[in-house]
Structure formats: structure tokens, C-alpha cells
Short mmCIF file of C-alpha atoms and ligand atoms in Angstrom, two decimals:
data_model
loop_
_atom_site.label_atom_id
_atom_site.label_comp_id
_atom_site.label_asym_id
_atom_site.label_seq_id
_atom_site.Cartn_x
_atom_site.Cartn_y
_atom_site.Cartn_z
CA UNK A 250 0.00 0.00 0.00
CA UNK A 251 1.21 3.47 -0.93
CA UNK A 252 2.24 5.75 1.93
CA UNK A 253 2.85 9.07 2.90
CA UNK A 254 4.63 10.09 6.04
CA UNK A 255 7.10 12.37 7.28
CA UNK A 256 10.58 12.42 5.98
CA UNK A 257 13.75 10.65 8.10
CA UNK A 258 17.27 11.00 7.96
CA UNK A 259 17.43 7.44 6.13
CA UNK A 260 15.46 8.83 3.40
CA UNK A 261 18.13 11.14 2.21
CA UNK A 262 19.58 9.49 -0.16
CA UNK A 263 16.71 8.39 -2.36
CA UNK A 264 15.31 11.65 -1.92
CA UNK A 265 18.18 13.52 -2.93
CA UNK A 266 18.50 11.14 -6.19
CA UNK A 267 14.86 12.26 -7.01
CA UNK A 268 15.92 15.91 -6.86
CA UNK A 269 19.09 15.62 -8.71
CA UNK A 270 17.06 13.82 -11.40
CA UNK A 271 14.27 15.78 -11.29
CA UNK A 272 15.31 19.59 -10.53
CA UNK A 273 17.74 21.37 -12.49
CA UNK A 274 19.81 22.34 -9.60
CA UNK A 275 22.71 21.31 -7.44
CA UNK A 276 21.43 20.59 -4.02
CA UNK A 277 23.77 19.38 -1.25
CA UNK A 278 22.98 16.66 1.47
CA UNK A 279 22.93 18.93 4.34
CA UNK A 280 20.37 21.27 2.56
CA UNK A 281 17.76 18.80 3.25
CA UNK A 282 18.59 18.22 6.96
CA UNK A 283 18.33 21.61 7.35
CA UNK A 284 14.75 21.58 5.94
CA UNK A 285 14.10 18.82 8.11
CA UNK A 286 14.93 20.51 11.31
CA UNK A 287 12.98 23.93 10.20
CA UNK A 288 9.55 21.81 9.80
CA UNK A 289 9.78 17.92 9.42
CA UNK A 290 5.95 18.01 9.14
CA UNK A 291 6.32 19.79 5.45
CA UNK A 292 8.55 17.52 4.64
CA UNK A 293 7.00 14.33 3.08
CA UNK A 294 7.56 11.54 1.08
CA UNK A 295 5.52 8.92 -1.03
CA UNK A 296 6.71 5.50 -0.03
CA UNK A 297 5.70 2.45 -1.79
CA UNK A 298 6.88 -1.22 -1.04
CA UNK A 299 9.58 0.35 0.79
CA UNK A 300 10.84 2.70 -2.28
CA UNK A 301 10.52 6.47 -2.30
CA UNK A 302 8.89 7.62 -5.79
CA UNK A 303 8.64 11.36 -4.94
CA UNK A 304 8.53 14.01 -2.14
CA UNK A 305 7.38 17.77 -1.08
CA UNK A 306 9.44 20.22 1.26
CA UNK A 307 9.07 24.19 2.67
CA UNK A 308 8.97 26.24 5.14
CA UNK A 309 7.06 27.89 7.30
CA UNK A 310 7.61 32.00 6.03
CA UNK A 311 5.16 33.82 8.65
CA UNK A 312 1.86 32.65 10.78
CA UNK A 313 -0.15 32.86 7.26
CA UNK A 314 2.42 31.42 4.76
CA UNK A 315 4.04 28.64 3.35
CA UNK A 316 6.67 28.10 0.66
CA UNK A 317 6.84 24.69 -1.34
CA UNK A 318 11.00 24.75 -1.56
CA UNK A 319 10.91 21.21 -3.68
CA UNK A 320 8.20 18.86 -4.98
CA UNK A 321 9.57 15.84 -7.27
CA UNK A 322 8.46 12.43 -8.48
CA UNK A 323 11.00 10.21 -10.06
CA UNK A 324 10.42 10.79 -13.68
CA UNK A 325 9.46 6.55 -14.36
CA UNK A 326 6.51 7.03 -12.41
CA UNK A 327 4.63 10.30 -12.86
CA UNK A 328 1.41 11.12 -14.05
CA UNK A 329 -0.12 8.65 -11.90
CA UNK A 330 -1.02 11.15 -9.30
CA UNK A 331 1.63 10.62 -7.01
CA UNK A 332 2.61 14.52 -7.29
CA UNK A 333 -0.88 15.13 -6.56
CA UNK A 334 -1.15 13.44 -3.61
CA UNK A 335 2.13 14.89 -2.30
CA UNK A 336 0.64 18.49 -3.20
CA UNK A 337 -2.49 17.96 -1.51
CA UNK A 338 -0.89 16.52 1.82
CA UNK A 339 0.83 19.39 2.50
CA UNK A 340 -1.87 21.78 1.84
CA UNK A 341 -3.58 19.67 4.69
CA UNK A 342 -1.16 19.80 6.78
CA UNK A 343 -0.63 23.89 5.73
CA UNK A 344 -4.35 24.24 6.38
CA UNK A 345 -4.05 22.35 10.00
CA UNK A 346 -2.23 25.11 11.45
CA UNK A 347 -3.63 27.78 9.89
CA UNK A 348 -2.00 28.75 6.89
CA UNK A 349 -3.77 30.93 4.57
CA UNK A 350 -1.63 30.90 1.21
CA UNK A 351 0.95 28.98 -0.29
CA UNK A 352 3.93 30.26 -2.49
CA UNK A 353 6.44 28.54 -4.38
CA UNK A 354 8.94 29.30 -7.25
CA UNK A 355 8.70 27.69 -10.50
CA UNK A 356 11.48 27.72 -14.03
CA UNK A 357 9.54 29.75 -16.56
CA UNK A 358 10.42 26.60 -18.77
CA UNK A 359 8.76 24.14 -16.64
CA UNK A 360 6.00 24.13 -18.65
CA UNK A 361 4.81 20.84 -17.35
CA UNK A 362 4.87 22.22 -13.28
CA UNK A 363 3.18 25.42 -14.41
CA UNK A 364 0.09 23.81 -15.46
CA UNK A 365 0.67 21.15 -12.82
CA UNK A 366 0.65 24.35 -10.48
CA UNK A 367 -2.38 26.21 -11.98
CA UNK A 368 -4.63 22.95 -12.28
CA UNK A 369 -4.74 22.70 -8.61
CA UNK A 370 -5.53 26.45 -8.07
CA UNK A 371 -2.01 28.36 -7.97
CA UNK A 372 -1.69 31.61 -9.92
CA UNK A 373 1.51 33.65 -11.06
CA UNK A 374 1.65 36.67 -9.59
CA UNK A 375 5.60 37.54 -10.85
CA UNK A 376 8.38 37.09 -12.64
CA UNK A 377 11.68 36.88 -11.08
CA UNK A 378 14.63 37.83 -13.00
CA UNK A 379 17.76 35.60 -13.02
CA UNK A 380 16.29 33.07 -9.98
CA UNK A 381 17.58 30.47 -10.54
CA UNK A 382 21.62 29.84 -10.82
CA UNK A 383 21.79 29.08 -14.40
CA UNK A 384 20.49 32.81 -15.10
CA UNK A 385 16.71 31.16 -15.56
CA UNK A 386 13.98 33.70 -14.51
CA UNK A 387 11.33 31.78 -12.23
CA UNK A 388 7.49 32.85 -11.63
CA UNK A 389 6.42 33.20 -7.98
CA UNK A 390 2.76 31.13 -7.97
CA UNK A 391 0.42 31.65 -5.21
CA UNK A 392 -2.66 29.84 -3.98
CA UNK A 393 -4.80 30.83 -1.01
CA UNK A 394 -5.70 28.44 1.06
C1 COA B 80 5.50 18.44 -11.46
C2 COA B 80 5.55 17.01 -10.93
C3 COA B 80 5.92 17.02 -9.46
C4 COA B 80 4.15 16.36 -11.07
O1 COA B 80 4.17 15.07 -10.50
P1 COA B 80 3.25 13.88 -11.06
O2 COA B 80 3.32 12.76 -10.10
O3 COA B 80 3.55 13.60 -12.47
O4 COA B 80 1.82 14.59 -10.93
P2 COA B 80 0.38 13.94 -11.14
O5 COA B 80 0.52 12.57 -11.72
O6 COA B 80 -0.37 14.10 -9.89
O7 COA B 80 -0.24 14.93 -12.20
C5 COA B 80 0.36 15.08 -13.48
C6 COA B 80 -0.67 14.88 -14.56
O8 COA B 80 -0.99 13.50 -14.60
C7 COA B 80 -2.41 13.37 -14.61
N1 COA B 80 -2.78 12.23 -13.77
C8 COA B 80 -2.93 12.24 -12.43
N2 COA B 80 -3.29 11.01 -12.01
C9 COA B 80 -3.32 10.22 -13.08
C10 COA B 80 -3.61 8.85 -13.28
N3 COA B 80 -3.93 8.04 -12.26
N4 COA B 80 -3.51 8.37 -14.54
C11 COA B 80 -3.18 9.17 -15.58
N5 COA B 80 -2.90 10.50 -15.44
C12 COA B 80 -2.98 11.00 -14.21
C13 COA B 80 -2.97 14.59 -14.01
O9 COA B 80 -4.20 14.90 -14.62
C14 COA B 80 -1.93 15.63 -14.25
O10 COA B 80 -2.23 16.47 -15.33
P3 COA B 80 -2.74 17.95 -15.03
O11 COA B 80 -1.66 18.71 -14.28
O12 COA B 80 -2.97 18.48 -16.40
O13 COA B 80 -3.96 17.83 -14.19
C15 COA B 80 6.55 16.13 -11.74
O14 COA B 80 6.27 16.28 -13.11
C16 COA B 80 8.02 16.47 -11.50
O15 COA B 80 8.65 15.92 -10.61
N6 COA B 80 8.57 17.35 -12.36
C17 COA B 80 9.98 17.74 -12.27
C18 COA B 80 10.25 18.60 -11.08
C19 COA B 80 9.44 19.87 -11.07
O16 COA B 80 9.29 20.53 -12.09
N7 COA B 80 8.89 20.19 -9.89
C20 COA B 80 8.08 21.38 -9.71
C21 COA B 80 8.89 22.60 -9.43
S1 COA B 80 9.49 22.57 -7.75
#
């Protein structure tokens, strides 16, 4: 049966071999420690038979807000709702201690995660120039909760 739960320190590797497969950046081990210790609840993974196939992080930004810092399925086994699932856990868990709106960053040539984004209610409210390391510009996306 397919499970989502909290991530652990034992995770890290799998995890961090979704993101470097999945995210075009260079993220290192400690990073998502770090993320663990600021608010292990946001940080959750999609376990099945034992095997991570994707997982959601952020951070708590003020009483109201929330900011997705990663969300990532291994690329054999998307669009099967998996991403979905991860997405709408943490907006649960968001909504459980009163967050009102969620923000995240997205590439503006991740076409795919923009309309992943907007089909389950985010909207872009900017453009960010040079975000991302490789001189990308990103579009902050917003959903109220
Ligand atoms: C964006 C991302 C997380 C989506 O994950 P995913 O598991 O493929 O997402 P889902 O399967 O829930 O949804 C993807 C599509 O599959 C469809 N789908 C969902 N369940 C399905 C099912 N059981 N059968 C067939 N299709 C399905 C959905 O309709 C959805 O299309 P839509 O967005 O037009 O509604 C994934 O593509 C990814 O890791 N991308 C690379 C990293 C990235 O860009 N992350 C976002 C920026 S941080």
C-alpha cells in the first residue's frame, strides 16, 4: 500500500537522487537536513513497497504562509497522481495550522509544473529575473488556502 509520512534522515539518499534527477539544480545533502529541522511536518515523502517515488518540502515563512521549496516524483513514475497526492498533503497539513496561502517558485520553462501548479488552483503573480543559478527567470505562484 502506498504511503505518505514524514521524511527521516534514512530517506536522504533516495530523496536527494529524485531531486538531482528531477530539478535542475545542485542541491547538497545537508540542505535537506536543514529543511528537516525547520519543519519535518512539510517535509514528506511517497513510499511504496519500501521505495521512495517522490517528495514535497518548505517552510514555514510567517503565521499565514508557506513556501513549497521542492516537490519531485522520479520521472518513471509520474502522471499517476503521485505529485498530486504529495501536493495535496501538504496543503492539509498547511491548512491544519492555519495557513492561509501557499507560495512557491517555479522555471519559466517548466512548462509541465506550471500547469501542474495552476490545475490545482495556484496563480503567477511575478516574474523573477535571473532566480535560478543558471540565469533562468522563475514565476512566484500563489494559492490561497
Ligand atoms: C511536477 C511534478 C511534481 C508532477 O508530479 P506527477 O506525479 O507527475 O503529478 P500527477 O501525476 O499528480 O499529475 C500530473 C498529470 O498527470 C495526470 N494524472 C494524475 N493522475 C493520473 C492517473 N492516475 N492516470 C493518468 N494520469 C494522471 C494529471 O491529470 C496531471 O495532469 P494535469 O496537471 O494536467 O492535471 C513532476 O512532473 C516532476 O517531478 N517534475 C519535475 C520537477 C518539477 O518541475 N517540480 C516542480 C517545481 S518545484
Amino acid at each position: 500500500m502506498p504511503l505518505i509520512r514524514r521524511f527521516k534522515k534514512e530517506d536522504l539518499e533516495k530523496v536527494r537522487n529524485i531531486a538531482d534527477i528531477s530539478l535542475k539544480e545542485e542541491y547538497n545533502t545537508e540542505l535537506f537536513l536543514t529543511i528537516k529541522e525547520m519543519w519535518n511536518d512539510g517535509f514528506q515523502v511517497y513510499e511504496i513497497s519500501g521505495e521512495i517515488r517522490g517528495f514535497i518540502c518548505g517552510m514555514i515563512i510567517d503565521p499565514e504562509t508557506v513556501r513549497v521549496l521542492m516537490l519531485a516524483v522520479h520521472p518513471l513514475f509520474r502522471n499517476r497522481g503521485i505529485g498530486s497526492r504529495l501536493l495535496q498533503r501538504f496543503v492539509e497539513i498547511s491548512s491544519s495550522i492555519g495557513i492561509k496561502k501557499i507560495v512557491l517558485e517555479v522555471r519559466v520553462s517548466s512548462k509541465r509544473a506550471i500547469s501542474f501548479y495552476r490545475n490545482r488552483g495556484f496563480q503567477i503573480t511575478d516574474r523573477l529575473k535571473d532566480f535560478y543559478t543558471n540565469g533562468e527567470d522563475g514565476y512566484k505562484m500563489v494559492r490561497f488556502l
